[in-house]
PDB file of C-alpha atoms in Angstrom:
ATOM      1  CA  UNK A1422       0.000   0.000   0.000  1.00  0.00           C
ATOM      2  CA  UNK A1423       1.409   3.036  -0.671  1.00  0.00           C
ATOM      3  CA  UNK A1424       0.479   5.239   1.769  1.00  0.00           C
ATOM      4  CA  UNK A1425       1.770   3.122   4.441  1.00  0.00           C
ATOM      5  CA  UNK A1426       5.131   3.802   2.427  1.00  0.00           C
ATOM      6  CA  UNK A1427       5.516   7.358   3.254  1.00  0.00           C
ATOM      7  CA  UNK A1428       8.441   9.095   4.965  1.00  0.00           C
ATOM      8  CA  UNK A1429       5.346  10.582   7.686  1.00  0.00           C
ATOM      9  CA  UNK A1430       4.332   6.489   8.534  1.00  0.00           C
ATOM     10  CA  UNK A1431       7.625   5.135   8.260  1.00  0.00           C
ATOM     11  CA  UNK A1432       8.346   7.932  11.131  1.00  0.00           C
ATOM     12  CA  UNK A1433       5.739   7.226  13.597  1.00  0.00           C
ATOM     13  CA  UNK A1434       6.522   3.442  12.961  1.00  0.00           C
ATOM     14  CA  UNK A1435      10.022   4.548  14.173  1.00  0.00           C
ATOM     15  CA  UNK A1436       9.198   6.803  16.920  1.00  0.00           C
ATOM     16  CA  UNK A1437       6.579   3.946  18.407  1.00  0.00           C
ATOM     17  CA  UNK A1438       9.265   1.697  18.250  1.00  0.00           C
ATOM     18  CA  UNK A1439      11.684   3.444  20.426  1.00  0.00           C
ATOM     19  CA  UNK A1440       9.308   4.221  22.588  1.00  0.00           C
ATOM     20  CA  UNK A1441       8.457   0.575  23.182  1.00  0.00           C
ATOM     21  CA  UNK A1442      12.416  -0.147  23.464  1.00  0.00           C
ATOM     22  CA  UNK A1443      12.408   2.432  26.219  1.00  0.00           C
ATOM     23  CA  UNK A1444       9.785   1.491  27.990  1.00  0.00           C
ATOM     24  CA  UNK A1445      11.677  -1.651  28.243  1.00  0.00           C
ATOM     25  CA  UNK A1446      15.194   0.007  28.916  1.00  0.00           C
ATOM     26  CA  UNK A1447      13.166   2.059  31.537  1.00  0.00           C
ATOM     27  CA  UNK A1448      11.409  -0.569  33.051  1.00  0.00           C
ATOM     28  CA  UNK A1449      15.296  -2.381  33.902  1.00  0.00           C
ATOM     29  CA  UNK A1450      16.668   0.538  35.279  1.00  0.00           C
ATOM     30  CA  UNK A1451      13.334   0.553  38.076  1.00  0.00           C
ATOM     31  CA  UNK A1452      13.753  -3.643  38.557  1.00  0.00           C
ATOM     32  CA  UNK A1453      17.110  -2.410  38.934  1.00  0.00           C
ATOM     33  CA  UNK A1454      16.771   0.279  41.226  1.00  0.00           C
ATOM     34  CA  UNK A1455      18.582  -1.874  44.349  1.00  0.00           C
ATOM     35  CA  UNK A1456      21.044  -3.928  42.746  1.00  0.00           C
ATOM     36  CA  UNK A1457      24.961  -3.541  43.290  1.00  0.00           C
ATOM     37  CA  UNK A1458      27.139  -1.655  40.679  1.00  0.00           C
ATOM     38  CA  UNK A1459      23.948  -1.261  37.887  1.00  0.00           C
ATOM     39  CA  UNK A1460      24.278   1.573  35.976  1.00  0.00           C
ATOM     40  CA  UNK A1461      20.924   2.561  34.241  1.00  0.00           C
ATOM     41  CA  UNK A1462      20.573   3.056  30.518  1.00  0.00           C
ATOM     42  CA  UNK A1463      18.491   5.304  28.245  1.00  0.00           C
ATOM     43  CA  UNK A1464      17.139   5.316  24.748  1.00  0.00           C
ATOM     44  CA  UNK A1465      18.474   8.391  22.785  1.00  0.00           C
ATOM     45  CA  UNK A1466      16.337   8.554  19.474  1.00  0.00           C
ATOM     46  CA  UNK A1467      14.341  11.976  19.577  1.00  0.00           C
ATOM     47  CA  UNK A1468      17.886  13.857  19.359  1.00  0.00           C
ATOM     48  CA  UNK A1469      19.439  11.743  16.359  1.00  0.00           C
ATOM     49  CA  UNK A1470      15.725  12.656  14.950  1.00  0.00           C
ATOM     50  CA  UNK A1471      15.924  16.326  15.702  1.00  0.00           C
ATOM     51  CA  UNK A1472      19.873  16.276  14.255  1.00  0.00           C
ATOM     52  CA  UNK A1473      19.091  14.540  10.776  1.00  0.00           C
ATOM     53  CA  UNK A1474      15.599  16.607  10.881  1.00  0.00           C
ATOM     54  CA  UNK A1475      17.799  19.935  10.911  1.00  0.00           C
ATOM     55  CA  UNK A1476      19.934  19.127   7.989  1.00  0.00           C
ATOM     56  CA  UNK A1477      19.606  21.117   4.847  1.00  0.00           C
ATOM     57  CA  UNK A1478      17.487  18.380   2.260  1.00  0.00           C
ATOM     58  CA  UNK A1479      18.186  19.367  -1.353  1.00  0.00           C
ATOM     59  CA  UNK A1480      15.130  19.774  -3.745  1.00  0.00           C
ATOM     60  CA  UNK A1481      14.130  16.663  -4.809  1.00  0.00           C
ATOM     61  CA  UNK A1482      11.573  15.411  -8.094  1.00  0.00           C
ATOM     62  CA  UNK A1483       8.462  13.506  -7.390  1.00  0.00           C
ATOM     63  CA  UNK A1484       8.361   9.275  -8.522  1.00  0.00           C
ATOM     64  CA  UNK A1485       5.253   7.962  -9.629  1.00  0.00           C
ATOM     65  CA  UNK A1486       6.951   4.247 -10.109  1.00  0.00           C
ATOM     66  CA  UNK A1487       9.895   3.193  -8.130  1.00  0.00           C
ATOM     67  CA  UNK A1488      11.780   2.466 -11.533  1.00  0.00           C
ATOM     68  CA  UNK A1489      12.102   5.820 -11.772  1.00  0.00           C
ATOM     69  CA  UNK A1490      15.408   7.790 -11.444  1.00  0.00           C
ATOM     70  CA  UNK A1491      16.106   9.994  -8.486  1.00  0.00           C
ATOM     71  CA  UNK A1492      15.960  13.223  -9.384  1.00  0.00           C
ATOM     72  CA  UNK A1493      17.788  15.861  -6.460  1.00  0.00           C
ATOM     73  CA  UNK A1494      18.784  14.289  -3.258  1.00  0.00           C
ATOM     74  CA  UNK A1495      17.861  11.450  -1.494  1.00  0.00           C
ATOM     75  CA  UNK A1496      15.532  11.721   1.217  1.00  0.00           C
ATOM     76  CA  UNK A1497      17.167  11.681   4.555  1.00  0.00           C
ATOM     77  CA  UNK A1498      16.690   8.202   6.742  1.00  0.00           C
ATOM     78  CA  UNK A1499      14.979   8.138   9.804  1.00  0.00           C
ATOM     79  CA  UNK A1500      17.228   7.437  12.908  1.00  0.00           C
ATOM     80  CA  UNK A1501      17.566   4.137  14.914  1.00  0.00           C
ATOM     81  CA  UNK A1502      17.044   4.611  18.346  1.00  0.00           C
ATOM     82  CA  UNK A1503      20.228   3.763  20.314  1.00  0.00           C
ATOM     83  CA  UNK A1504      20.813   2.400  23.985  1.00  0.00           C
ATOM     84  CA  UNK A1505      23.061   4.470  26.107  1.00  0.00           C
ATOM     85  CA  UNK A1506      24.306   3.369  29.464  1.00  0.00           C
ATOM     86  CA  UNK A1507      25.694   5.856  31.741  1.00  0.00           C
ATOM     87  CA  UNK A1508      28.693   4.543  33.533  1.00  0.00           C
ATOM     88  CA  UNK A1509      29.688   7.753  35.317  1.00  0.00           C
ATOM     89  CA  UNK A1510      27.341   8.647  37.598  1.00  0.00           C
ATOM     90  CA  UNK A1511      26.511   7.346  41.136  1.00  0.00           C
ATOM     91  CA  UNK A1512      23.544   7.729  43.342  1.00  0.00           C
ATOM     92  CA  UNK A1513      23.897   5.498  46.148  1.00  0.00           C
ATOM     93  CA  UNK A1514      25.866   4.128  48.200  1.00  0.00           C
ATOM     94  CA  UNK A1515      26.231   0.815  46.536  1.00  0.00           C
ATOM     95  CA  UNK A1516      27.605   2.755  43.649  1.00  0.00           C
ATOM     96  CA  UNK A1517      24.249   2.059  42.158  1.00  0.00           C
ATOM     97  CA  UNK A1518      22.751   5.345  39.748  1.00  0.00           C
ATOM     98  CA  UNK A1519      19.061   4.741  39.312  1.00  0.00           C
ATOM     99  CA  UNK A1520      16.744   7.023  41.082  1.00  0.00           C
ATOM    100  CA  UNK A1521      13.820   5.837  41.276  1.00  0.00           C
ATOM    101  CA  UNK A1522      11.341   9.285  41.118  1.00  0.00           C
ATOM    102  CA  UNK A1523      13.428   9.906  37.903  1.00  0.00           C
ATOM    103  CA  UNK A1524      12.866   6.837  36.318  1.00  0.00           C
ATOM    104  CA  UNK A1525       9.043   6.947  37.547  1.00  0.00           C
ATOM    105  CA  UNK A1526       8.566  10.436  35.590  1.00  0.00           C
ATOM    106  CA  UNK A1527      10.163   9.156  32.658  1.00  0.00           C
ATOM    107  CA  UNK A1528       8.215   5.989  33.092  1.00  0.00           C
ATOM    108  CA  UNK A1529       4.683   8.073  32.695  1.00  0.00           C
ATOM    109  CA  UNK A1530       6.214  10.369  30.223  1.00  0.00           C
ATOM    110  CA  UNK A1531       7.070   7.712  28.156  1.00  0.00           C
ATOM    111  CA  UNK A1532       3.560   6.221  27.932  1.00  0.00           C
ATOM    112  CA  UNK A1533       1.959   9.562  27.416  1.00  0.00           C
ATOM    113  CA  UNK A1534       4.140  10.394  24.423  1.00  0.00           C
ATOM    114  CA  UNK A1535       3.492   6.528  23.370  1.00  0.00           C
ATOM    115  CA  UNK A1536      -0.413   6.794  23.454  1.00  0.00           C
ATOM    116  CA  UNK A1537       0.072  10.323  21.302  1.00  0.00           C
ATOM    117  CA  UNK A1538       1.669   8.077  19.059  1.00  0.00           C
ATOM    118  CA  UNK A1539      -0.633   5.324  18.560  1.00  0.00           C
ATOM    119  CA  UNK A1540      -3.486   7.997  18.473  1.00  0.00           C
ATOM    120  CA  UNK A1541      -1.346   9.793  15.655  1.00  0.00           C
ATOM    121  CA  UNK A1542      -0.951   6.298  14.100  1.00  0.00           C
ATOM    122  CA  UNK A1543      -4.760   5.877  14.199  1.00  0.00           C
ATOM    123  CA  UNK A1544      -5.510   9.463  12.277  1.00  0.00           C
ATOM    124  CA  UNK A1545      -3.218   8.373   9.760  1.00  0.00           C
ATOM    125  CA  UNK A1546      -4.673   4.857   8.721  1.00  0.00           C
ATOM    126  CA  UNK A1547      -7.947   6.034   9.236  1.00  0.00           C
ATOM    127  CA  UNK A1548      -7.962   9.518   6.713  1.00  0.00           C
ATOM    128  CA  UNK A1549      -6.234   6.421   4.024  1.00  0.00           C
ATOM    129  CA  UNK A1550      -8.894   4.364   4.339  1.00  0.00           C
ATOM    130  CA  UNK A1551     -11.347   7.061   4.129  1.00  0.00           C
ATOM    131  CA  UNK A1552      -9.247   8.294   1.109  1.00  0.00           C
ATOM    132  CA  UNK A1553      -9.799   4.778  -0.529  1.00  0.00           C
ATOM    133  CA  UNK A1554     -13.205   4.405   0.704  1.00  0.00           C
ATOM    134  CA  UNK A1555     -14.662   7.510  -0.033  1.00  0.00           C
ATOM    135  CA  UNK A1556     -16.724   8.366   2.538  1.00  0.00           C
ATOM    136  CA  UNK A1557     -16.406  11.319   5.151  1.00  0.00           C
TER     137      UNK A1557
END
């Protein structure tokens, strides 16, 4: 389907999937929060986003068929999120860096900029099907 193709989906698919790795990275760092030595880890995707976002893109022709030639610059590619520990830092005395109140707030912003996603998601497959089926 082509609509499904576009750099706008392919984006939210991207940015739904690193919030589901980081709800995951975030949810270690809390199971985490007492043990020995662990050094909590993030997901860093929004600012490789924002950095190949800002980049000057070059005019570029439109392609009805993908047999057709490039015309301009490529479009840029979307980032892929990245896990980050931090080794550096220490909270406790166990040389252990997880705070927990942190990790909570992360924890709920994380699902509030995941449920903005799916309900972006939604819009989008719903205006193509209304697109294909005609209807308003």
């Amino acid at each position: 389907m082509f609509a499904l193709e576009k750099a706008g989906f392919k984006l939210l698919e991207s940015s739904l999937n690193a919030a589901a790795l980081r709800q995951g990275v975030i949810a270690n760092n809390i199971a985490n929060v007492d043990t020995p030595h662990f050094k909590r880890s993030e997901v860093r995707f929004e600012e490789l986003l924002q950095t190949e976002m800002s980049k000057q893109k070059p005019l570029e022709g439109y392609r009805t068929d993908p047999r057709h030639f490039y015309i301009g610059g490529r479009s840029s590619s979307i980032p892929v999120p990245s896990i980050v520990t931090d080794n550096y830092s220490v909270m406790n005395n166990n040389l252990n860096n997880v705070d927990i109140d942190y990790e909570m707030s992360l924890l709920a912003a994380n699902q509030l900029r995941y449920n903005v996603l799916v309900q972006e998601l939604n819009n989008e497959i719903r205006r193509v099907r209304t697109s294909i089926d005609g209807r308003r």
